[in-house]
mmCIF file of C-alpha atoms in Angstrom:
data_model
loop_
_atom_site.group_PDB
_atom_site.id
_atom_site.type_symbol
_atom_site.label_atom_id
_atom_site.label_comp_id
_atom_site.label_asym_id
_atom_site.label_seq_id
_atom_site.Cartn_x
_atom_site.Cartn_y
_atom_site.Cartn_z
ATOM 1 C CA UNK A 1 72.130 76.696 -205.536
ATOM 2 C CA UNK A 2 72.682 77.637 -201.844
ATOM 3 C CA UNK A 3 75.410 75.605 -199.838
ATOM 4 C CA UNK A 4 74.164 73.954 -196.655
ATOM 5 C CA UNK A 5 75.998 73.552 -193.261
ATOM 6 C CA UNK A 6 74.652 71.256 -190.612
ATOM 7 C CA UNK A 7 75.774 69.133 -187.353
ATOM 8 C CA UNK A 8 77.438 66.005 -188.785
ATOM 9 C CA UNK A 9 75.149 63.898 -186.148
ATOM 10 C CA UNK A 10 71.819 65.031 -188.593
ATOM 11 C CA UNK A 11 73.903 63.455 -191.373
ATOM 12 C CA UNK A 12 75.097 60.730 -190.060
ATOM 13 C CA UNK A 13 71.519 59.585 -188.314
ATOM 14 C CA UNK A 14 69.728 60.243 -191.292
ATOM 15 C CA UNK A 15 72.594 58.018 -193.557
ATOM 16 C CA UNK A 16 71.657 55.079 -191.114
ATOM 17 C CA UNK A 17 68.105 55.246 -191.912
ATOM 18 C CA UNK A 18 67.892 55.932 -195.788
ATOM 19 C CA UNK A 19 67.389 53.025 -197.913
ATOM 20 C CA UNK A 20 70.841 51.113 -199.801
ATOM 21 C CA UNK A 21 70.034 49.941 -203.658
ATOM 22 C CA UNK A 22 66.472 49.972 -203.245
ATOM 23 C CA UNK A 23 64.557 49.657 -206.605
ATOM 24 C CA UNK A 24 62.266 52.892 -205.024
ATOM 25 C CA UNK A 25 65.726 54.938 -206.084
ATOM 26 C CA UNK A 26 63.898 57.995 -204.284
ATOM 27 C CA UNK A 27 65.107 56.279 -200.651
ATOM 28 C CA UNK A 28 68.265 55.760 -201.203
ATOM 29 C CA UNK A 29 69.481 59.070 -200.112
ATOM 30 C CA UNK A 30 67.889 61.492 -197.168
ATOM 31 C CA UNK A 31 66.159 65.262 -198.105
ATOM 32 C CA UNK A 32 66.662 68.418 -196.881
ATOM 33 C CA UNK A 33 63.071 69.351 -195.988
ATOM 34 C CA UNK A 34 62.012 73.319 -197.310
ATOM 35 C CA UNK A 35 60.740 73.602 -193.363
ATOM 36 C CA UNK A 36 64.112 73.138 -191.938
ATOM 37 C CA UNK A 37 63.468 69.238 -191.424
ATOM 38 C CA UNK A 38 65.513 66.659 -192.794
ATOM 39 C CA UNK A 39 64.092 62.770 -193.199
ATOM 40 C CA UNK A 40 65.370 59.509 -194.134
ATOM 41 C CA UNK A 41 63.553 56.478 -194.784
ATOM 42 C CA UNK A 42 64.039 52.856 -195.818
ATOM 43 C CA UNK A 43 60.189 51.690 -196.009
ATOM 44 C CA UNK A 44 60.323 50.338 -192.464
ATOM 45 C CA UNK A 45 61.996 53.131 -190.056
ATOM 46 C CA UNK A 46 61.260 57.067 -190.941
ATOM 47 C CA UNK A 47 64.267 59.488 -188.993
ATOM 48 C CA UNK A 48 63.045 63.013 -189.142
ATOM 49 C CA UNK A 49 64.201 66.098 -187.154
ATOM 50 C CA UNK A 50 64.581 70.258 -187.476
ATOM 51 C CA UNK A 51 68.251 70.818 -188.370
ATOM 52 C CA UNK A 52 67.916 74.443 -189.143
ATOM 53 C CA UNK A 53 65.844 76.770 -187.105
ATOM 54 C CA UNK A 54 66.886 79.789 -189.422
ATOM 55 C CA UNK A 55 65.189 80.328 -192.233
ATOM 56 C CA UNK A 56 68.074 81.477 -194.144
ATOM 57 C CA UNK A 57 69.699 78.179 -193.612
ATOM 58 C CA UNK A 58 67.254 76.336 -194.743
ATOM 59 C CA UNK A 59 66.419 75.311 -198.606
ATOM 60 C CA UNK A 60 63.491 76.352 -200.730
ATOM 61 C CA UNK A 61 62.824 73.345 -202.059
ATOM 62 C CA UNK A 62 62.802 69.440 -201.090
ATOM 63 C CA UNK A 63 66.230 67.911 -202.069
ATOM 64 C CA UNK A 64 66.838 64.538 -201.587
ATOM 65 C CA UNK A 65 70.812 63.704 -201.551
ATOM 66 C CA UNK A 66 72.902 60.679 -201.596
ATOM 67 C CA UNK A 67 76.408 60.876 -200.201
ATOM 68 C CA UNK A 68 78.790 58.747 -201.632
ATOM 69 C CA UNK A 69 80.497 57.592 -198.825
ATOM 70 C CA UNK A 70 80.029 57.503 -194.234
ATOM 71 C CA UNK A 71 80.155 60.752 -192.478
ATOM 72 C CA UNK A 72 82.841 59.486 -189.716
ATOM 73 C CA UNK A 73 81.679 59.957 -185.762
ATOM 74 C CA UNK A 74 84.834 62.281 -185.604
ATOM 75 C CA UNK A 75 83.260 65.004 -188.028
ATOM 76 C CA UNK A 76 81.098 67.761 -186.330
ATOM 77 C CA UNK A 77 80.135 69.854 -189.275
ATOM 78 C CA UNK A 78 79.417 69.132 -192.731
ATOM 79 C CA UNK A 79 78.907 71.628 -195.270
ATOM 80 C CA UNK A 80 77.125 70.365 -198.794
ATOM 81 C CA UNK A 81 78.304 72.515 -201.824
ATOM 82 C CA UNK A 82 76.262 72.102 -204.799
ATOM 83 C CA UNK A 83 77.785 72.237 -207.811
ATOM 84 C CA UNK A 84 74.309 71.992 -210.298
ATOM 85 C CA UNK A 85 71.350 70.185 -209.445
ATOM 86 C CA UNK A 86 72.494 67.056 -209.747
ATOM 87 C CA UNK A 87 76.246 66.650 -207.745
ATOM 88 C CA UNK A 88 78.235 68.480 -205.253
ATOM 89 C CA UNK A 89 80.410 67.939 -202.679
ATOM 90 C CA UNK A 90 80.475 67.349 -198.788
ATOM 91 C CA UNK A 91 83.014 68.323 -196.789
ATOM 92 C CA UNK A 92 83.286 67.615 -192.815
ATOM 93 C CA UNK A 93 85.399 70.397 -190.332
ATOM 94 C CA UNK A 94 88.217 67.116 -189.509
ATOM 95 C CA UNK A 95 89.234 67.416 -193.662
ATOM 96 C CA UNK A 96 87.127 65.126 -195.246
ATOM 97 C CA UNK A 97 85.152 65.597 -198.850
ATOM 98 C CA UNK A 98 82.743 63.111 -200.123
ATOM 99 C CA UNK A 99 80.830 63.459 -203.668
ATOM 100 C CA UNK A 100 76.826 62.979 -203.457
ATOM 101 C CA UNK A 101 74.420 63.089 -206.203
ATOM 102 C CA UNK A 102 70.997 64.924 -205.947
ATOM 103 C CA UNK A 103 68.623 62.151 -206.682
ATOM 104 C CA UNK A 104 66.080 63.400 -209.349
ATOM 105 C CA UNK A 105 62.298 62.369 -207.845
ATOM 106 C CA UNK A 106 59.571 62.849 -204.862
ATOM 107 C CA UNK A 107 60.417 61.785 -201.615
ATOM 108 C CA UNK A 108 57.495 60.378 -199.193
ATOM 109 C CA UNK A 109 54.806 62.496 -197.661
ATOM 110 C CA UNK A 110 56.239 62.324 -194.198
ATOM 111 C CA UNK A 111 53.535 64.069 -192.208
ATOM 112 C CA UNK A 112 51.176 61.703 -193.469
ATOM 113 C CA UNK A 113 53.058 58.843 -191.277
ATOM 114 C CA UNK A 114 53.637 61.714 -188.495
ATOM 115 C CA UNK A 115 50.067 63.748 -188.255
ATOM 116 C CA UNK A 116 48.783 60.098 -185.728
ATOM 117 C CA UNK A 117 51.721 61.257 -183.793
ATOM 118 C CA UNK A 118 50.832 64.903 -182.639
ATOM 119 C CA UNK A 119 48.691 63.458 -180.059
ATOM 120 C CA UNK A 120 51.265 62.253 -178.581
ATOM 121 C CA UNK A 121 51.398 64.715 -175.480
ATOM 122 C CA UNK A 122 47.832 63.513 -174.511
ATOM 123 C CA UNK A 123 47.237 60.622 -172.148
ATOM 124 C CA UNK A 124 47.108 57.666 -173.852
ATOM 125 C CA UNK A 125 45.754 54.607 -172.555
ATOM 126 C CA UNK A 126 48.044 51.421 -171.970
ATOM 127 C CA UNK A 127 49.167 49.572 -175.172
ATOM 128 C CA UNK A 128 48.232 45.896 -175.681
ATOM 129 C CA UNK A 129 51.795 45.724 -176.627
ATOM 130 C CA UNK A 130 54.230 46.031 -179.715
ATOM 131 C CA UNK A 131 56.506 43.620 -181.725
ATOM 132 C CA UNK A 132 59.637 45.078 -183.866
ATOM 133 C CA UNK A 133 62.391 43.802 -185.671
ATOM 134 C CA UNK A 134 65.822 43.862 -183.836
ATOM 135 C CA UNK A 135 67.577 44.735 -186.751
ATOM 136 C CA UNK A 136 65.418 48.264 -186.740
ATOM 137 C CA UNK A 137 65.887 48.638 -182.868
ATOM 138 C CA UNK A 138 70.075 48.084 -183.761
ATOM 139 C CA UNK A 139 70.054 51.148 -185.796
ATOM 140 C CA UNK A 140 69.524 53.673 -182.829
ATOM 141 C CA UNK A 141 73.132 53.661 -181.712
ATOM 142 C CA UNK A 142 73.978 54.957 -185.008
ATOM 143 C CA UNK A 143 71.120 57.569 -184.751
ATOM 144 C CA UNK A 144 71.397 58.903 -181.744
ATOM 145 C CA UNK A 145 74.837 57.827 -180.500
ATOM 146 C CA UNK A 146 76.440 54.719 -178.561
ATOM 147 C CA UNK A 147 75.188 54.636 -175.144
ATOM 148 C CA UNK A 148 72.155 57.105 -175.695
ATOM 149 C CA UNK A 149 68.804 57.229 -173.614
ATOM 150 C CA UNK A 150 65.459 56.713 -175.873
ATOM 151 C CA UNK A 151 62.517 57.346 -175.167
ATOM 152 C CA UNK A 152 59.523 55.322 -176.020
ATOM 153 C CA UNK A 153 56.238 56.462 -176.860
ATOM 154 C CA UNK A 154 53.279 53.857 -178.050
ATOM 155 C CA UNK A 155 49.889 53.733 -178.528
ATOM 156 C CA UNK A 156 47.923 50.686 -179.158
ATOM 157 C CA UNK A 157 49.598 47.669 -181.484
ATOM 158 C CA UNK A 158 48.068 49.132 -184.720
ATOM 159 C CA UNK A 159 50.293 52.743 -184.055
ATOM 160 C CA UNK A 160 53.673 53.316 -185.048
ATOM 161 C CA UNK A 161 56.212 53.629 -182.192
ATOM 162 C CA UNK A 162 57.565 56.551 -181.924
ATOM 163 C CA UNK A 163 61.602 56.966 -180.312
ATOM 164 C CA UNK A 164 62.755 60.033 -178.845
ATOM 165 C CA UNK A 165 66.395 61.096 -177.876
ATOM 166 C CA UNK A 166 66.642 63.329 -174.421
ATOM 167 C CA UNK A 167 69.099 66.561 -174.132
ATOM 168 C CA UNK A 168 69.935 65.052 -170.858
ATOM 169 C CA UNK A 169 70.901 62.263 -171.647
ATOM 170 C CA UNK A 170 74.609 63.878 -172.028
ATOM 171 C CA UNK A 171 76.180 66.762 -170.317
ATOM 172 C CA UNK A 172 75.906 69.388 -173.418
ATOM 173 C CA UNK A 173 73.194 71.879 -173.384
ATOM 174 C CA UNK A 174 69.435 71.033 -172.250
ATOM 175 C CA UNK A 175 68.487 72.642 -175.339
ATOM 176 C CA UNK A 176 70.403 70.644 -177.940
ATOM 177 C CA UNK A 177 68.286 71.316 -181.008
ATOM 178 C CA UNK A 178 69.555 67.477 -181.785
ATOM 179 C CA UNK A 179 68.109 65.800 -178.861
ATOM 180 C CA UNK A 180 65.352 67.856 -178.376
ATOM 181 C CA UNK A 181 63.900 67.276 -182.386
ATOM 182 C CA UNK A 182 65.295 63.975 -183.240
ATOM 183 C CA UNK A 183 62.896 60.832 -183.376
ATOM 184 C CA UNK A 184 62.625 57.702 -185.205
ATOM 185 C CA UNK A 185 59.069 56.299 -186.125
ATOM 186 C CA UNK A 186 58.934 52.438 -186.289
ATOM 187 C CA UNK A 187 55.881 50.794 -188.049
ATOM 188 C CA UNK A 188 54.331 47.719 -186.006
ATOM 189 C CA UNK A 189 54.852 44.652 -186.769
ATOM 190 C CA UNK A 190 52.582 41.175 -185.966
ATOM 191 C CA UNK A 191 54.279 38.060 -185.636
ATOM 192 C CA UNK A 192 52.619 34.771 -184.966
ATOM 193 C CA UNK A 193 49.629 35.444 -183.332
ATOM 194 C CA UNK A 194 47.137 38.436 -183.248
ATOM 195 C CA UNK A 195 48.091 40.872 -180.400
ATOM 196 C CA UNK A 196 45.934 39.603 -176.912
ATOM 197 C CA UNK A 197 44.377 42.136 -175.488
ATOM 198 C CA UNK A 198 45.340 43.431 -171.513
ATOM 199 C CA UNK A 199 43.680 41.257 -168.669
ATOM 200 C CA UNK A 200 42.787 38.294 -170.880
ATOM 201 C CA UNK A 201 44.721 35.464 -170.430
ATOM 202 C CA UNK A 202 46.957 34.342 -173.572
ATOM 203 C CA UNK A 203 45.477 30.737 -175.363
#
């Protein structure tokens, strides 16, 4: 099997939105995407974005991957060396290795949560407004760095809300494959009371 090299910041986002001893063993790593993609999931958040535009760098394939350890902020790079189909090794460019296991099963049909979503570029009326859990909101540091710009992109309260990063949001390049493909989907959430709708006055 092919080795993979990626930006450490695809790693690292996706290890902050996988699942941690989940009985659904299939979350609790992320998965190199045959399209280039890779996703991460825990049930609640999705993190999905293009981390190889080459074909040749990409896998043929879904492999979902569980690393056995934090990709640090310092690394840049990580390369994944397989050494079967079931373990390999990572190693970072600032001289760290990690083992990971290849977990053995189907990860979730992603586009199925993303097809709503390519609408997105077409006017969308006012939401009636959106509830989330804090504890989802407090992984977006981790995602798309300390101090980052998101975007926020919502439709009515029964639509997912989707989070994107900006390339200029930092002084690298405008292009930034990272900024410019990374989201994060959170699902809605009701709490207390059904959603009022705009211009109506609440009870």
């Amino acid at each position: 099997m092919k080795s993979i090299e990626i930006d450490a910041r695809f790693v690292r986002a996706a290890q902050a939105a996988q699942a941690h001893n989940d009985v659904r063993y299939y979350l609790n790593g992320f998965c190199f995407l045959p399209d280039g993609r890779i996703a991460a999931t825990n049930g609640h958040v999705l993190y999905v974005a293009t981390y190889a535009d080459d074909k040749a760098d990409r896998v043929e394939h879904p492999i979902i991957v569980n690393v056995l350890g934090k990709v640090p902020t310092s690394a840049k790079l990580c390369t994944f060396i397989f050494q079967d189909d079931q373990s390999g090794f990572c190693k970072t460019d600032n001289a760290r290795a990690y083992c990971f296991e290849v977990i053995d099963g189907k990860f979730p049909d992603i586009d199925r949560v993303l097809s709503p979503l390519k609408r997105l570029g077409e006017p969308k009326a006012l939401s009636d407004g959106w509830s989330a859990n804090a504890n989802y909101l407090a992984l977006l540091p981790k995602i798309f760095g300390a101090g980052s710009l998101v975007t926020c992109c919502h439709g009515t309260e029964h639509e997912p809300v989707v989070l994107q990063g900006s390339p200029y949001l930092r002084k690298g390049d405008p292009g930034d494959l990272f900024f410019s493909t990374s989201m994060v989907v959170l699902m809605p959430v009701r709490v207390g009371r059904e959603f009022y709708r705009a211009g109506e006055e609440a009870a």
